One Martini backbone bead per residue (centre of mass of N, CA, C, O) as a GRO file, in nm:
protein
  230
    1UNK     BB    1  -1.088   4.549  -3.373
    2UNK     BB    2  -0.919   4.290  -3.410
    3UNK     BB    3  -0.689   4.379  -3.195
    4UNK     BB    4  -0.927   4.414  -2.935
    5UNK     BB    5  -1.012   4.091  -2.967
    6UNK     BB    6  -0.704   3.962  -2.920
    7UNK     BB    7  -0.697   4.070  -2.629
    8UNK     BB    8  -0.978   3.943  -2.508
    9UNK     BB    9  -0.864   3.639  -2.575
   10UNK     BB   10  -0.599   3.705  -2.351
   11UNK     BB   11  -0.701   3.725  -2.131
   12UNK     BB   12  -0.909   3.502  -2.104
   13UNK     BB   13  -0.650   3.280  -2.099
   14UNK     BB   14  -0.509   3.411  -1.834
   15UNK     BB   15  -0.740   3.384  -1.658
   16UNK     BB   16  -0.751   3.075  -1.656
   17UNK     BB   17  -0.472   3.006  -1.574
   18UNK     BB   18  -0.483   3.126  -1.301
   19UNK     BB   19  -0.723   2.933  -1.187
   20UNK     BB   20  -0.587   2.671  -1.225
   21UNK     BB   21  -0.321   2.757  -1.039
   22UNK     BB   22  -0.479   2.794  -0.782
   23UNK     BB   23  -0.630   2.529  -0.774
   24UNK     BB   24  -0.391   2.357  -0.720
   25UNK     BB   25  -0.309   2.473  -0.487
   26UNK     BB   26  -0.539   2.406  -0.314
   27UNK     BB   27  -0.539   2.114  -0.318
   28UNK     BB   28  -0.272   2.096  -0.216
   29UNK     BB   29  -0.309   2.192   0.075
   30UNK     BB   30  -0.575   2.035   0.157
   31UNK     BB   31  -0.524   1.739   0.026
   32UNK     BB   32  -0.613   1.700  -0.234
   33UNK     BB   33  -0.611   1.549  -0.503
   34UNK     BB   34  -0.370   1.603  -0.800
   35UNK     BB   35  -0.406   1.259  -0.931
   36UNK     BB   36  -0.543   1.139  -1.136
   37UNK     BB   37  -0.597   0.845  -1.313
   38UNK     BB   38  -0.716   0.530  -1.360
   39UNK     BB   39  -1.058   0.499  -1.292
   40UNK     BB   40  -1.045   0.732  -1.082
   41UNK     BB   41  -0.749   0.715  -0.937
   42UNK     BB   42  -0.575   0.919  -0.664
   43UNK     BB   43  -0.309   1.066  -0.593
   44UNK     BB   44  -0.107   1.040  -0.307
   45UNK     BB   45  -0.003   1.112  -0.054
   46UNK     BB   46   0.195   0.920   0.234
   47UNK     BB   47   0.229   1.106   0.497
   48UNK     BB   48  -0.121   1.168   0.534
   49UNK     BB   49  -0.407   1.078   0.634
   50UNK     BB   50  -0.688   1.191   0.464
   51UNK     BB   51  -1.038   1.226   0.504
   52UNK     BB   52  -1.117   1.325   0.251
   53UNK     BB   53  -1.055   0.988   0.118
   54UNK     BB   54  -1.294   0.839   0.219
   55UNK     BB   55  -1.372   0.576   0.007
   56UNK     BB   56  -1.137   0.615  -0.208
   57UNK     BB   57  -0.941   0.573  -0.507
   58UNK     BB   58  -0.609   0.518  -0.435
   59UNK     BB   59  -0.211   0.622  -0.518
   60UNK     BB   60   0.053   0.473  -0.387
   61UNK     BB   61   0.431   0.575  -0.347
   62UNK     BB   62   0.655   0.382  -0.178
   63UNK     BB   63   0.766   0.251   0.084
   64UNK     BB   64   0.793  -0.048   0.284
   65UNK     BB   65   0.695  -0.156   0.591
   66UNK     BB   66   0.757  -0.321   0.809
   67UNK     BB   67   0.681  -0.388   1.170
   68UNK     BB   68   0.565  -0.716   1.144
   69UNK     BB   69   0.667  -0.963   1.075
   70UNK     BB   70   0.678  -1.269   0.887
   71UNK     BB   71   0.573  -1.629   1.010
   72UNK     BB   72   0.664  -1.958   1.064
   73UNK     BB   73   0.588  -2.123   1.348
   74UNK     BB   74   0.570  -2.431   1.287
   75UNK     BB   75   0.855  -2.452   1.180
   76UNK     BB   76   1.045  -2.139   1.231
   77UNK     BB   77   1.043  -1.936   1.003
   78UNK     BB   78   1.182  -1.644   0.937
   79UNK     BB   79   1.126  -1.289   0.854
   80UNK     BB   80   1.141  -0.935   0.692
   81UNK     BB   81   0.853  -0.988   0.523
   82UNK     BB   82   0.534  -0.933   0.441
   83UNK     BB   83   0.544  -1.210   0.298
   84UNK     BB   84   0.499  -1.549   0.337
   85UNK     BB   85   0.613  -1.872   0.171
   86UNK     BB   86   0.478  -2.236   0.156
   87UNK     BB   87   0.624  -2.517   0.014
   88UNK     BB   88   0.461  -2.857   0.036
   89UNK     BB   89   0.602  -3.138  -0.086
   90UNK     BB   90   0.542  -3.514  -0.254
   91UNK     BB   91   0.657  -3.772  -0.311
   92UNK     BB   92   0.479  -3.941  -0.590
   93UNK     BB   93   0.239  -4.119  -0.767
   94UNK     BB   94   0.171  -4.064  -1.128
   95UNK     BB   95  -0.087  -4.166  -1.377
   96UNK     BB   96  -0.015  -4.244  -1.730
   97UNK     BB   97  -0.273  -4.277  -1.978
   98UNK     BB   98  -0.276  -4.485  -2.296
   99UNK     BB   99  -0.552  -4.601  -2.336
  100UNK     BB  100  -0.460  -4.901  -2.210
  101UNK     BB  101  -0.184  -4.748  -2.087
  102UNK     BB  102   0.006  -4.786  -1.809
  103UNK     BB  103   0.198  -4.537  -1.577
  104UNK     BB  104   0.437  -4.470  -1.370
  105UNK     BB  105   0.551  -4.179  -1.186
  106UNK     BB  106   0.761  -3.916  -0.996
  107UNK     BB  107   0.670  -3.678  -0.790
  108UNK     BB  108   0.584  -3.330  -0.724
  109UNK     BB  109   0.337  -3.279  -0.485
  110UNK     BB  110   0.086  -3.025  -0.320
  111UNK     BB  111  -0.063  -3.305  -0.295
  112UNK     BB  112  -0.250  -3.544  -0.285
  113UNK     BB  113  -0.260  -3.890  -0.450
  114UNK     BB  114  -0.502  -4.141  -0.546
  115UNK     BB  115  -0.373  -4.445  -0.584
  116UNK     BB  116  -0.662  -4.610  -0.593
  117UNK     BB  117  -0.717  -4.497  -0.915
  118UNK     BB  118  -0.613  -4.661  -1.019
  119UNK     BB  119  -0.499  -4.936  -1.302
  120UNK     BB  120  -0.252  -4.949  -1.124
  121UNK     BB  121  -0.155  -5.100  -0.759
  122UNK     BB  122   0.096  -5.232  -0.764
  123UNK     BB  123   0.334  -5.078  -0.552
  124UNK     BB  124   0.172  -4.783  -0.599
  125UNK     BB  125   0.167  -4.637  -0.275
  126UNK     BB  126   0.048  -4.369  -0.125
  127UNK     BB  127   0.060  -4.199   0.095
  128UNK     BB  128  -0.058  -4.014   0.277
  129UNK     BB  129  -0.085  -3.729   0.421
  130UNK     BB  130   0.027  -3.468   0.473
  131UNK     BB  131   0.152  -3.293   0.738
  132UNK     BB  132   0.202  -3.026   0.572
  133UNK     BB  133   0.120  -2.740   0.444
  134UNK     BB  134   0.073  -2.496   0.265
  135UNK     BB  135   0.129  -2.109   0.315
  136UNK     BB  136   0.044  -1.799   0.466
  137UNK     BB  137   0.222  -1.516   0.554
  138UNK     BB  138   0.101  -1.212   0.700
  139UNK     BB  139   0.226  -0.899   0.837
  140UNK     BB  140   0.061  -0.742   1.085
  141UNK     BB  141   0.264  -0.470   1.007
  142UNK     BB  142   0.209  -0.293   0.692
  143UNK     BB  143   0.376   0.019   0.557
  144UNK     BB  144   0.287   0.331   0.368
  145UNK     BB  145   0.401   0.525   0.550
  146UNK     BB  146   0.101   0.594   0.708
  147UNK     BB  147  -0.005   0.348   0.631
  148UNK     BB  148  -0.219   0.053   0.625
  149UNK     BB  149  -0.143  -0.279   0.450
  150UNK     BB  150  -0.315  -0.468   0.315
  151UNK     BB  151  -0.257  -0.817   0.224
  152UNK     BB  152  -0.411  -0.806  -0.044
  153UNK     BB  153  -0.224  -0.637  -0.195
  154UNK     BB  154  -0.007  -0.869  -0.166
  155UNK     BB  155   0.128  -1.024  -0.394
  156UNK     BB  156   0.241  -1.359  -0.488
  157UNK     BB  157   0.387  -1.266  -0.769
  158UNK     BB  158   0.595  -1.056  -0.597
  159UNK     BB  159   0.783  -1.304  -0.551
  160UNK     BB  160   1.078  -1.415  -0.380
  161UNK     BB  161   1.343  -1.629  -0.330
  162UNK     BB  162   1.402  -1.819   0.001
  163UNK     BB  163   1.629  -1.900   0.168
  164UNK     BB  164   1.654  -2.276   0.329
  165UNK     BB  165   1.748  -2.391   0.682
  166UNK     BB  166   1.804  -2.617   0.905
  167UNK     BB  167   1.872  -2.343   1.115
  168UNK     BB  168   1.567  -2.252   1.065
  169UNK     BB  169   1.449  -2.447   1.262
  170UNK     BB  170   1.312  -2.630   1.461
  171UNK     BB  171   1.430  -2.878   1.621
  172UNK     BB  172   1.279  -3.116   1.578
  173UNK     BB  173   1.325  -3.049   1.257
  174UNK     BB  174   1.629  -3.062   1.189
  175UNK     BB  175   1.638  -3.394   1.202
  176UNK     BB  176   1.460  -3.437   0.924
  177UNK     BB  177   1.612  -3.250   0.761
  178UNK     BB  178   1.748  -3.135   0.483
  179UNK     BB  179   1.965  -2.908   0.277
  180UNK     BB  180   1.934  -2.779  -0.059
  181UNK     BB  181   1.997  -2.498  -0.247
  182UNK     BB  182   1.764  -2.343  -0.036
  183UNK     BB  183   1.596  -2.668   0.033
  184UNK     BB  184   1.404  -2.874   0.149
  185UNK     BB  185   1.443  -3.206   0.270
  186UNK     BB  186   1.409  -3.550   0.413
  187UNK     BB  187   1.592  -3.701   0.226
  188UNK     BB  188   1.861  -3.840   0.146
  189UNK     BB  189   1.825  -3.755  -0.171
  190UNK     BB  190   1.729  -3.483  -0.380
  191UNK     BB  191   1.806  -3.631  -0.675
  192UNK     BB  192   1.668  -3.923  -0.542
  193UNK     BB  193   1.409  -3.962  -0.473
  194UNK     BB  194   1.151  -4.079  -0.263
  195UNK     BB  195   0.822  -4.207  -0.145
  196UNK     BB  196   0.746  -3.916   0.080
  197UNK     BB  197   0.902  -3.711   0.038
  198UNK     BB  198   1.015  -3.404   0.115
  199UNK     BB  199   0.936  -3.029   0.012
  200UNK     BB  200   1.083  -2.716   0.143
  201UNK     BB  201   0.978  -2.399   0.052
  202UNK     BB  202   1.024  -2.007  -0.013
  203UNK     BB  203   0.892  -1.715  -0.033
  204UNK     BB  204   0.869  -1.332  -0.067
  205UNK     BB  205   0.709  -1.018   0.007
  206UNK     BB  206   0.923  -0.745  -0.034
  207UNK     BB  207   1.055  -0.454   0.106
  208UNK     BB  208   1.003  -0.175  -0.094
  209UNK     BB  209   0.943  -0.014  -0.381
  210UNK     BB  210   0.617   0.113  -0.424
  211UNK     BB  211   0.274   0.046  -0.597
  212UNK     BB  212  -0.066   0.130  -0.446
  213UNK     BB  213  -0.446   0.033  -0.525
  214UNK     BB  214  -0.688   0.158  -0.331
  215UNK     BB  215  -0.918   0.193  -0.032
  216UNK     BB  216  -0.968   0.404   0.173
  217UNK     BB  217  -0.985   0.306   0.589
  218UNK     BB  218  -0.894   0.497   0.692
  219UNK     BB  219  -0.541   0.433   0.744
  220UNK     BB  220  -0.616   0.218   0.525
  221UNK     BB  221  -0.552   0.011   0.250
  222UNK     BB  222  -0.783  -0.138   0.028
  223UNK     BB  223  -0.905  -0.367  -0.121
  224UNK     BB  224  -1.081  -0.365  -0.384
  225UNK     BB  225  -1.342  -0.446  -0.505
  226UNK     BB  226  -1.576  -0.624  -0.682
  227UNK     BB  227  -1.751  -0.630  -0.900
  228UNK     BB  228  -2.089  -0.635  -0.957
  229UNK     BB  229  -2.349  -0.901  -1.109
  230UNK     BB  230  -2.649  -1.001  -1.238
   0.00000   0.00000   0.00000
């Protein structure tokens, strides 16, 4: 009797795992999700765009492709990559006060700083606003496999930096500024700025081996929507 009922749990265990295998086997084919992961996310083929997987949060692997590069029309500076990124600070007063002593110094602020409101104000004007600000620039057309690739998806912390050169500029523009260690200045000293001196950076999100996880719309891959709270 022993014998029996081990060879009985022995058939259904195998009888078990012969339908898992079957199962995987079926949803591979299917083009359905085969690795669920973190909170319901599915990893997903790039290769493919499944319908099966419509408005559902899937988990993409693979090379990101540019196909229409992000570029800085304003300035003229152009890039090979996905996001676009542009610092745009101005040398100003920035006024420090300990009890009632107060001083000013020199700093590089990516905002204009309102020297109106100092409580010394001789000698310490500020310029009125930037020229141009900060900017993000994202890539019309960014591909992911099949997938096209949400620009919310494209994170500014994944940048790296982008050295710029006076030869990248529009013209009218290049007799402005100069270049230091790539990044431009307007002043004639990039090491002892003056007030109003302006100073343009760019960092870029670059096409990469990348994992992107968010919710298929169409053939697109799209930032997942934030829980809402009552």
């Amino acid at each position: 009797m022993q014998v029996s009922s081990r060879r009985a749990v022995a058939s259904i265990v195998l009888i078990a795992l012969i339908a898992v295998t079957v199962a995987i086997a079926w949803w591979q084919r299917s083009g359905e999700p085969v690795a669920a992961v973190a909170d319901s996310v599915f990893e997903v083929s790039s290769a493919v765009v499944d319908p099966v997987n419509e408005g559902k949060p899937i988990r993409l692997v693979g090379n990101l492709v540019v196909v229409d590069p992000a570029a800085d029309q304003e300035l003229g500076v152009g890039s090979d990559a996905a996001v676009l990124l542009r610092t745009v600070e101005m040398y100003q007063w920035q006024e420090q006060c300990i009890a009632d002593a107060c001083g000013q110094n020199g700093t590089w602020s990516a905002r204009r700083i309102d020297s109106s409101a100092f409580r010394e104000q001789a000698g310490r004007e500020n310029p009125g606003e930037l020229p141009f600000r900060s900017a993000r620039f994202d890539a019309r057309e960014v591909r992911l496999g099949a997938f096209l690739v949400d620009p919310a998806l494209l994170k500014e912390a994944e940048s790296i930096t982008r050295p710029v050169y006076v030869r990248d500029l529009l013209p009218n523009l290049a007799a402005i500024f100069r270049d230091d260690n790539g990044v431009l200045y307007s002043g004639e000293d990039s090491g002892a700025p003056a007030i109003g001196d302006l100073r343009v950076s760019y960092r870029v999100v670059p096409a990469s081996q990348t994992t992107r996880v968010g919710v298929q719309q169409g053939e697109r891959i799209i930032d997942a929507p934030s829980p809402t709270t009552d």
